[in-house]
Coordinates of C-alpha atoms in Angstrom, one line a residue:
A1 CA 84.5 97.5 129.1
V2 CA 86.1 100.6 127.4
A3 CA 89.8 101.7 128.0
R4 CA 92.5 104.3 126.5
D5 CA 94.9 101.9 125.4
D6 CA 97.0 102.3 122.5
A7 CA 99.2 99.2 123.1
G8 CA 96.8 96.8 121.5
L9 CA 96.1 98.3 118.2
A10 CA 98.4 99.2 115.0
L11 CA 98.2 102.5 113.2
P12 CA 100.0 104.4 111.3
A13 CA 102.2 107.2 112.9
S14 CA 100.4 110.1 111.3
L15 CA 96.9 108.5 112.1
R16 CA 97.7 107.7 115.6
A17 CA 99.0 111.5 116.2
R18 CA 95.2 112.6 114.5
V19 CA 92.9 110.4 117.2
R20 CA 92.2 109.0 120.5
I21 CA 91.5 104.9 120.5
S22 CA 88.7 102.9 122.6
I23 CA 89.4 99.6 122.9
A24 CA 85.9 98.1 123.0
T25 CA 85.4 94.3 124.8
P26 CA 81.4 92.8 124.7
G27 CA 80.5 93.3 128.4
E28 CA 79.3 89.9 130.2
S29 CA 76.2 91.7 131.9
E30 CA 74.0 94.3 131.2
D31 CA 76.0 96.8 133.4
A32 CA 79.4 95.9 132.4
S33 CA 77.9 96.9 128.5
A34 CA 75.8 100.4 130.3
A35 CA 79.2 101.0 131.6
A36 CA 81.0 101.0 128.6
V37 CA 78.7 103.0 126.9
A38 CA 79.0 105.5 129.5
Q39 CA 83.0 105.6 129.3
L40 CA 82.7 106.3 125.5
A41 CA 80.6 108.8 125.9
A42 CA 82.3 110.5 128.3
L43 CA 85.7 110.2 126.3
L44 CA 83.9 111.9 123.3
A45 CA 82.7 114.5 125.5
D46 CA 85.8 115.2 127.1
G47 CA 86.2 118.7 125.0
T48 CA 90.2 118.0 123.5
G49 CA 88.3 118.0 120.2
A50 CA 90.2 114.8 118.6
P51 CA 88.1 112.2 117.1
V52 CA 87.8 108.7 118.6
L53 CA 88.6 105.6 117.0
V54 CA 86.7 102.6 118.4
A55 CA 88.0 98.7 117.9
P56 CA 87.0 95.7 119.3
G57 CA 89.4 94.3 122.1
D58 CA 88.3 90.6 121.2
A59 CA 89.3 90.4 117.3
V60 CA 91.8 91.0 115.1
A61 CA 90.9 94.2 113.0
D62 CA 92.4 94.7 109.5
A63 CA 94.6 98.4 110.0
R64 CA 93.5 99.5 106.7
I65 CA 90.1 99.5 107.8
L66 CA 90.9 102.2 110.5
A67 CA 93.2 104.4 107.9
Q68 CA 90.2 104.3 105.6
L69 CA 87.2 105.2 108.9
A70 CA 89.7 108.3 109.2
E71 CA 89.4 109.8 106.1
G72 CA 86.7 112.6 105.6
S73 CA 85.3 114.8 108.5
G74 CA 82.2 112.6 109.8
S75 CA 81.6 109.7 111.9
R76 CA 81.8 106.5 110.3
V77 CA 81.2 102.5 111.4
F78 CA 82.5 99.6 109.5
A79 CA 80.8 96.1 110.5
A80 CA 81.8 92.6 108.9
G81 CA 80.5 89.0 110.2
E82 CA 77.1 87.7 111.3
G83 CA 75.5 87.1 114.4
A84 CA 77.6 86.4 117.4
G85 CA 80.4 87.0 115.1
R86 CA 79.5 90.3 114.2
R87 CA 82.4 93.1 115.0
R88 CA 82.4 96.9 114.2
L89 CA 84.9 99.4 114.1
A90 CA 84.2 103.5 114.2
L91 CA 85.7 106.9 113.7
L92 CA 83.5 109.1 116.1
Q93 CA 84.0 112.9 116.2
P94 CA 83.8 114.6 119.5
G95 CA 80.2 115.2 120.6
V96 CA 78.3 112.0 118.9
Q97 CA 75.5 111.3 121.5
L98 CA 75.3 107.6 122.1
R99 CA 72.4 105.9 122.7
G100 CA 72.4 102.1 123.2
E101 CA 72.5 99.2 126.1
S102 CA 76.0 98.3 124.3
I103 CA 78.8 99.7 122.0
D104 CA 77.6 97.7 119.4
A105 CA 73.7 98.5 119.9
A106 CA 75.1 102.0 119.8
L107 CA 76.7 102.4 116.9
D108 CA 74.1 100.7 114.9
A109 CA 72.1 103.4 116.3
L110 CA 74.5 106.0 115.4
V111 CA 74.1 104.6 111.7
A112 CA 70.3 104.2 111.6
S113 CA 69.8 108.0 113.1
G114 CA 72.7 109.7 110.2
D115 CA 75.0 110.2 112.6
A116 CA 77.2 107.9 111.2
A117 CA 78.0 107.0 107.7
V118 CA 78.9 103.4 106.6
L119 CA 81.8 102.4 105.3
R120 CA 81.0 99.5 102.6
E121 CA 83.0 96.8 101.8
D122 CA 82.1 97.9 98.1
E123 CA 83.9 100.8 98.4
F124 CA 86.9 99.9 100.5
R125 CA 89.9 99.7 98.7
G126 CA 91.5 96.5 99.1
Y127 CA 94.3 96.6 96.6
I128 CA 97.7 96.3 98.6
A129 CA 100.6 97.5 96.0
M130 CA 103.3 95.7 98.4
L131 CA 101.8 91.9 98.1
R132 CA 100.5 93.0 94.5
R133 CA 96.9 91.5 95.2
D134 CA 93.5 92.3 96.4
L135 CA 92.4 91.4 100.0
A136 CA 89.2 92.0 101.2
P137 CA 88.6 93.7 104.6
Y138 CA 88.8 91.8 107.8
V139 CA 87.3 91.8 111.7
V140 CA 87.8 88.4 112.9
P141 CA 87.0 87.2 116.3
V142 CA 89.3 85.6 118.6
R143 CA 87.5 84.2 121.4
D144 CA 89.5 80.7 122.1
E145 CA 92.4 78.9 121.5
G146 CA 91.1 77.2 118.3
E147 CA 89.6 81.0 116.4
R148 CA 93.3 81.8 117.5
R149 CA 95.2 79.5 115.4
R150 CA 92.4 79.6 112.8
V151 CA 93.4 83.4 113.0
E152 CA 97.0 82.8 112.6
R153 CA 97.0 81.1 109.9
F154 CA 94.6 83.5 108.4
L155 CA 97.0 86.1 108.8
F156 CA 100.2 84.2 107.8
W157 CA 98.4 83.5 104.3
S158 CA 96.6 86.5 103.4
N159 CA 100.3 88.3 103.7
Y160 CA 101.7 86.1 101.0
K161 CA 101.7 88.2 97.4
G162 CA 99.4 87.5 94.9
S163 CA 102.2 87.1 92.3
T164 CA 105.6 85.4 93.0
D165 CA 107.7 82.6 92.0
F166 CA 107.1 78.9 92.6
M167 CA 109.3 78.3 95.4
T168 CA 108.2 81.1 97.5
R169 CA 104.5 80.2 96.7
Y170 CA 105.1 76.3 96.9
V171 CA 108.5 75.3 98.6
Y172 CA 109.1 77.5 101.5
P173 CA 106.0 78.5 102.9
P174 CA 106.0 75.5 105.7
F175 CA 109.7 76.3 106.8
V176 CA 108.5 80.0 106.5
W177 CA 105.7 79.1 109.0
L178 CA 107.9 77.4 111.2
L179 CA 110.1 80.3 112.1
V180 CA 107.3 83.2 111.5
R181 CA 104.9 81.4 114.6
P182 CA 108.0 81.4 117.6
L183 CA 109.6 84.5 116.2
A184 CA 105.9 86.8 116.7
R185 CA 105.6 84.9 120.3
L186 CA 109.5 86.2 121.2
R187 CA 108.5 89.5 119.7
V188 CA 111.7 89.1 117.8
H189 CA 111.6 92.2 115.4
P190 CA 111.8 91.6 111.9
N191 CA 114.5 93.9 111.5
W192 CA 116.6 91.3 113.1
V193 CA 115.7 88.7 111.2
T194 CA 116.7 91.0 108.1
L195 CA 119.9 91.4 109.7
V196 CA 120.8 88.0 109.5
D197 CA 119.3 88.1 106.1
I198 CA 121.8 90.4 104.7
L199 CA 124.5 88.6 106.6
A200 CA 124.1 85.3 105.1
T201 CA 123.5 86.8 101.5
F202 CA 127.3 88.4 101.3
A203 CA 128.7 85.7 103.2
A204 CA 127.7 83.4 100.5
V205 CA 129.7 85.5 98.2
P206 CA 133.2 84.4 98.6
Y207 CA 132.1 80.8 99.0
F208 CA 130.5 80.8 95.6
A209 CA 133.7 82.8 94.1
R210 CA 135.5 79.8 95.6
G211 CA 133.4 77.2 94.0
E212 CA 133.1 76.0 97.5
W213 CA 128.9 75.1 96.5
V214 CA 127.7 73.3 99.6
A215 CA 128.5 76.3 102.0
G216 CA 127.6 78.9 99.6
L217 CA 124.0 76.9 98.5
A218 CA 123.2 76.6 102.1
L219 CA 123.5 80.0 103.2
A220 CA 121.8 81.0 99.9
Y221 CA 119.0 78.9 100.5
L222 CA 118.5 80.5 104.8
M223 CA 119.0 83.6 102.7
S224 CA 115.7 83.0 100.5
V225 CA 113.7 82.0 103.0
L226 CA 114.5 84.3 105.8
D227 CA 113.5 86.9 103.3
S228 CA 109.9 85.4 103.5
V229 CA 110.4 85.7 107.0
D230 CA 111.0 89.2 107.6
G231 CA 108.1 90.3 105.8
K232 CA 105.4 87.9 107.1
L233 CA 106.8 88.8 110.6
A234 CA 106.4 92.3 109.9
R235 CA 103.3 92.4 108.8
V236 CA 101.3 89.6 110.7
T237 CA 102.6 91.5 114.2
F238 CA 102.1 94.9 112.5
T239 CA 106.1 96.1 113.2
S240 CA 106.7 97.3 109.6
S241 CA 109.1 99.9 109.5
K242 CA 110.7 102.1 106.9
L243 CA 113.9 101.3 107.5
G244 CA 112.8 97.6 107.6
E245 CA 111.4 98.0 104.1
V246 CA 114.3 100.0 102.5
M247 CA 116.8 97.1 104.2
D248 CA 114.7 94.4 102.7
H249 CA 113.8 95.6 99.4
G250 CA 117.2 97.2 99.0
L251 CA 118.9 93.6 99.2
D252 CA 116.2 91.9 96.9
I253 CA 117.5 94.0 94.3
V254 CA 121.1 94.6 95.0
H255 CA 122.8 91.1 95.7
P256 CA 121.4 88.7 92.7
P257 CA 123.8 90.0 90.3
I258 CA 126.6 89.9 92.9
W259 CA 125.7 86.2 93.2
Y260 CA 125.8 85.6 89.4
L261 CA 129.2 87.3 89.1
A262 CA 130.6 84.8 91.8
W263 CA 129.1 82.1 90.1
G264 CA 130.8 82.8 86.6
H265 CA 133.8 83.4 88.2
A266 CA 133.8 80.3 89.8
L267 CA 132.6 78.3 86.6
A268 CA 135.4 80.0 84.7
Q269 CA 138.3 79.0 86.7
A270 CA 137.1 75.8 87.2
S271 CA 136.6 75.0 83.9
Q272 CA 139.6 77.5 82.3
A273 CA 135.9 78.8 80.3
P274 CA 136.3 82.6 80.0
L275 CA 132.8 82.7 78.2
A276 CA 131.4 81.6 81.8
W277 CA 133.2 85.1 83.0
R278 CA 131.4 86.9 80.4
A279 CA 128.1 85.8 80.7
S280 CA 128.0 86.8 84.1
L281 CA 128.8 90.5 82.9
W282 CA 126.0 90.0 80.4
M283 CA 123.8 88.7 83.3
L284 CA 124.6 91.9 85.3
G285 CA 123.9 94.3 82.7
L286 CA 120.6 92.0 81.7
Y287 CA 119.4 92.5 85.1
V288 CA 120.0 96.2 85.8
V289 CA 118.1 97.4 82.4
D290 CA 115.1 94.6 83.4
R291 CA 114.8 96.3 87.0
I292 CA 114.7 99.7 85.3
V293 CA 112.0 98.6 82.8
A294 CA 110.0 96.7 86.1
G295 CA 110.5 100.2 87.7
V296 CA 109.3 102.2 84.7
F297 CA 106.1 100.3 84.3
K298 CA 105.6 100.7 87.9
A299 CA 105.7 104.5 87.6
R300 CA 103.8 104.9 84.7
H301 CA 100.7 102.5 85.8
G302 CA 100.8 102.8 89.9
K303 CA 101.4 98.7 89.7
S304 CA 104.2 96.0 89.6
I305 CA 104.5 94.9 85.8
H306 CA 104.1 91.6 87.8
G307 CA 100.7 91.9 88.7
Y308 CA 99.2 94.1 86.0
T309 CA 97.2 91.3 84.8
P310 CA 96.1 87.6 85.5
F311 CA 98.6 86.6 82.9
D312 CA 101.6 88.8 84.8
E313 CA 100.7 87.4 88.0
R314 CA 101.1 83.9 86.2
M315 CA 104.2 84.7 84.3
R316 CA 105.7 86.1 87.9
T317 CA 105.9 81.9 89.0
F318 CA 108.7 81.4 87.0
I319 CA 110.0 84.8 85.7
S320 CA 113.7 85.1 85.7
R321 CA 114.7 85.8 89.7
R322 CA 116.8 84.7 92.1
N323 CA 114.4 81.7 93.6
V324 CA 113.5 80.4 90.3
N325 CA 117.4 80.5 88.7
L326 CA 118.8 79.0 92.5
P327 CA 117.2 75.7 92.3
F328 CA 117.8 74.8 88.5
F329 CA 121.5 75.9 89.4
T330 CA 121.5 73.7 92.5
L331 CA 120.3 70.7 90.8
A332 CA 123.2 71.5 87.7
L333 CA 125.4 71.5 90.5
A334 CA 124.4 68.3 91.9
A335 CA 124.2 66.9 88.2
D336 CA 127.8 67.4 88.0
A337 CA 129.1 66.0 91.7
V338 CA 127.2 62.9 90.7
R339 CA 129.4 62.4 87.9
G340 CA 132.6 63.6 89.6
D341 CA 132.9 66.5 86.7
A342 CA 135.4 69.1 88.1
T343 CA 135.0 71.2 85.1
F344 CA 131.1 71.8 85.9
A345 CA 129.8 71.5 82.6
A346 CA 126.0 71.1 83.5
A347 CA 126.4 74.1 85.7
R348 CA 127.9 76.2 82.7
A349 CA 125.2 75.0 80.5
C350 CA 122.5 75.9 82.7
F351 CA 124.4 79.3 83.6
Y352 CA 124.1 79.8 80.2
A353 CA 120.5 78.9 80.1
I354 CA 119.8 81.0 83.0
V355 CA 121.2 84.4 80.9
A356 CA 119.6 83.3 78.2
W357 CA 116.0 83.1 80.2
Q358 CA 117.1 86.7 81.5
A359 CA 117.2 87.9 78.3
A360 CA 113.8 86.5 77.2
C361 CA 112.3 87.9 80.3
L362 CA 113.7 91.3 79.7
A363 CA 112.4 91.1 76.4
F364 CA 109.3 90.2 77.5
H365 CA 109.0 93.3 80.0
V366 CA 109.9 95.6 77.6
D367 CA 106.9 94.4 75.3
R368 CA 104.5 94.9 78.4
L369 CA 106.2 98.5 78.8
V370 CA 105.7 99.6 75.4
R371 CA 102.7 97.6 74.7
F372 CA 100.5 99.0 77.7
W373 CA 101.9 102.2 77.9
S374 CA 99.2 104.3 76.6
R375 CA 96.9 103.0 79.3
G376 CA 98.7 105.2 82.0
G377 CA 96.8 104.2 84.9
A378 CA 94.6 102.1 83.7
R379 CA 94.3 98.4 83.9

């Protein structure tokens, strides 16, 4: 059947305001299929003047396809899959004449007659700047429990960044999966997860500053995992928002140097070594400059400095970032605990190494900025 149903389709607000939506599910009989075509034809002829987006009701559709179909002024069709698994998405202009025994047949007839153009996969813009990766368009049928589980896994992994640190890529995914799945089913909004993330982030600071490492690290790792959960939850449930993005990315940028300052303060107090505090100030300066360099690079090229070339993507695995520095610092603290060293000699040495690594990463990023400056937006 065909129904006007906005609830099940994820669209940008700007696109939703310009189109009407038709959710089409395969008819169980010839009569049902014919009725679906008739309903869609009536929708196209009702005189409102707005184009109609046609989407399958038994499949998960890539929202990027919907947005790219709506570009331009003519009717367009996108098809993916083979045989019984083939599904179509379309943007149809008012007045288009439908001919066919089913929605799929009618869309194919429009393409064959030249009344609708085809959005081909090779012309699809698949790069996702937020994820620093290319992802092919998808329309995946969900007809039974097995397919539903496969689609859940596909959506989960397809929303991981193309270049990220080794903890996010190799250690955290099982924990993130255990949280994302029930949160999605309970319809918990990702902004609530981000709020808990923010609370854990700043709750860790006084524990770190007092040298209460167990409590501080517990909150830090909770924050680190939730930092992956909120973004995945937003993307797999199509509930991303500008507020959520600002909260999430703002937190990612602001909090690391605060943690480093707290680490330096605690280490300096425990060892009576002011060098640890001075090292944290150096870390603050290096971190800020590094972020500025990365921002200038992205403004110049339109792509992240961590995803510009395959080499940059590999470097992102262990570049100086919270999720790289935190586990090494944790191991150093554990070594001091085993040895009963109240001055935290291993942790101080590790902290100095973290500062040195930040300096090396800044030098690397400055080199990439200078090396590729003349390319502008070219890759």
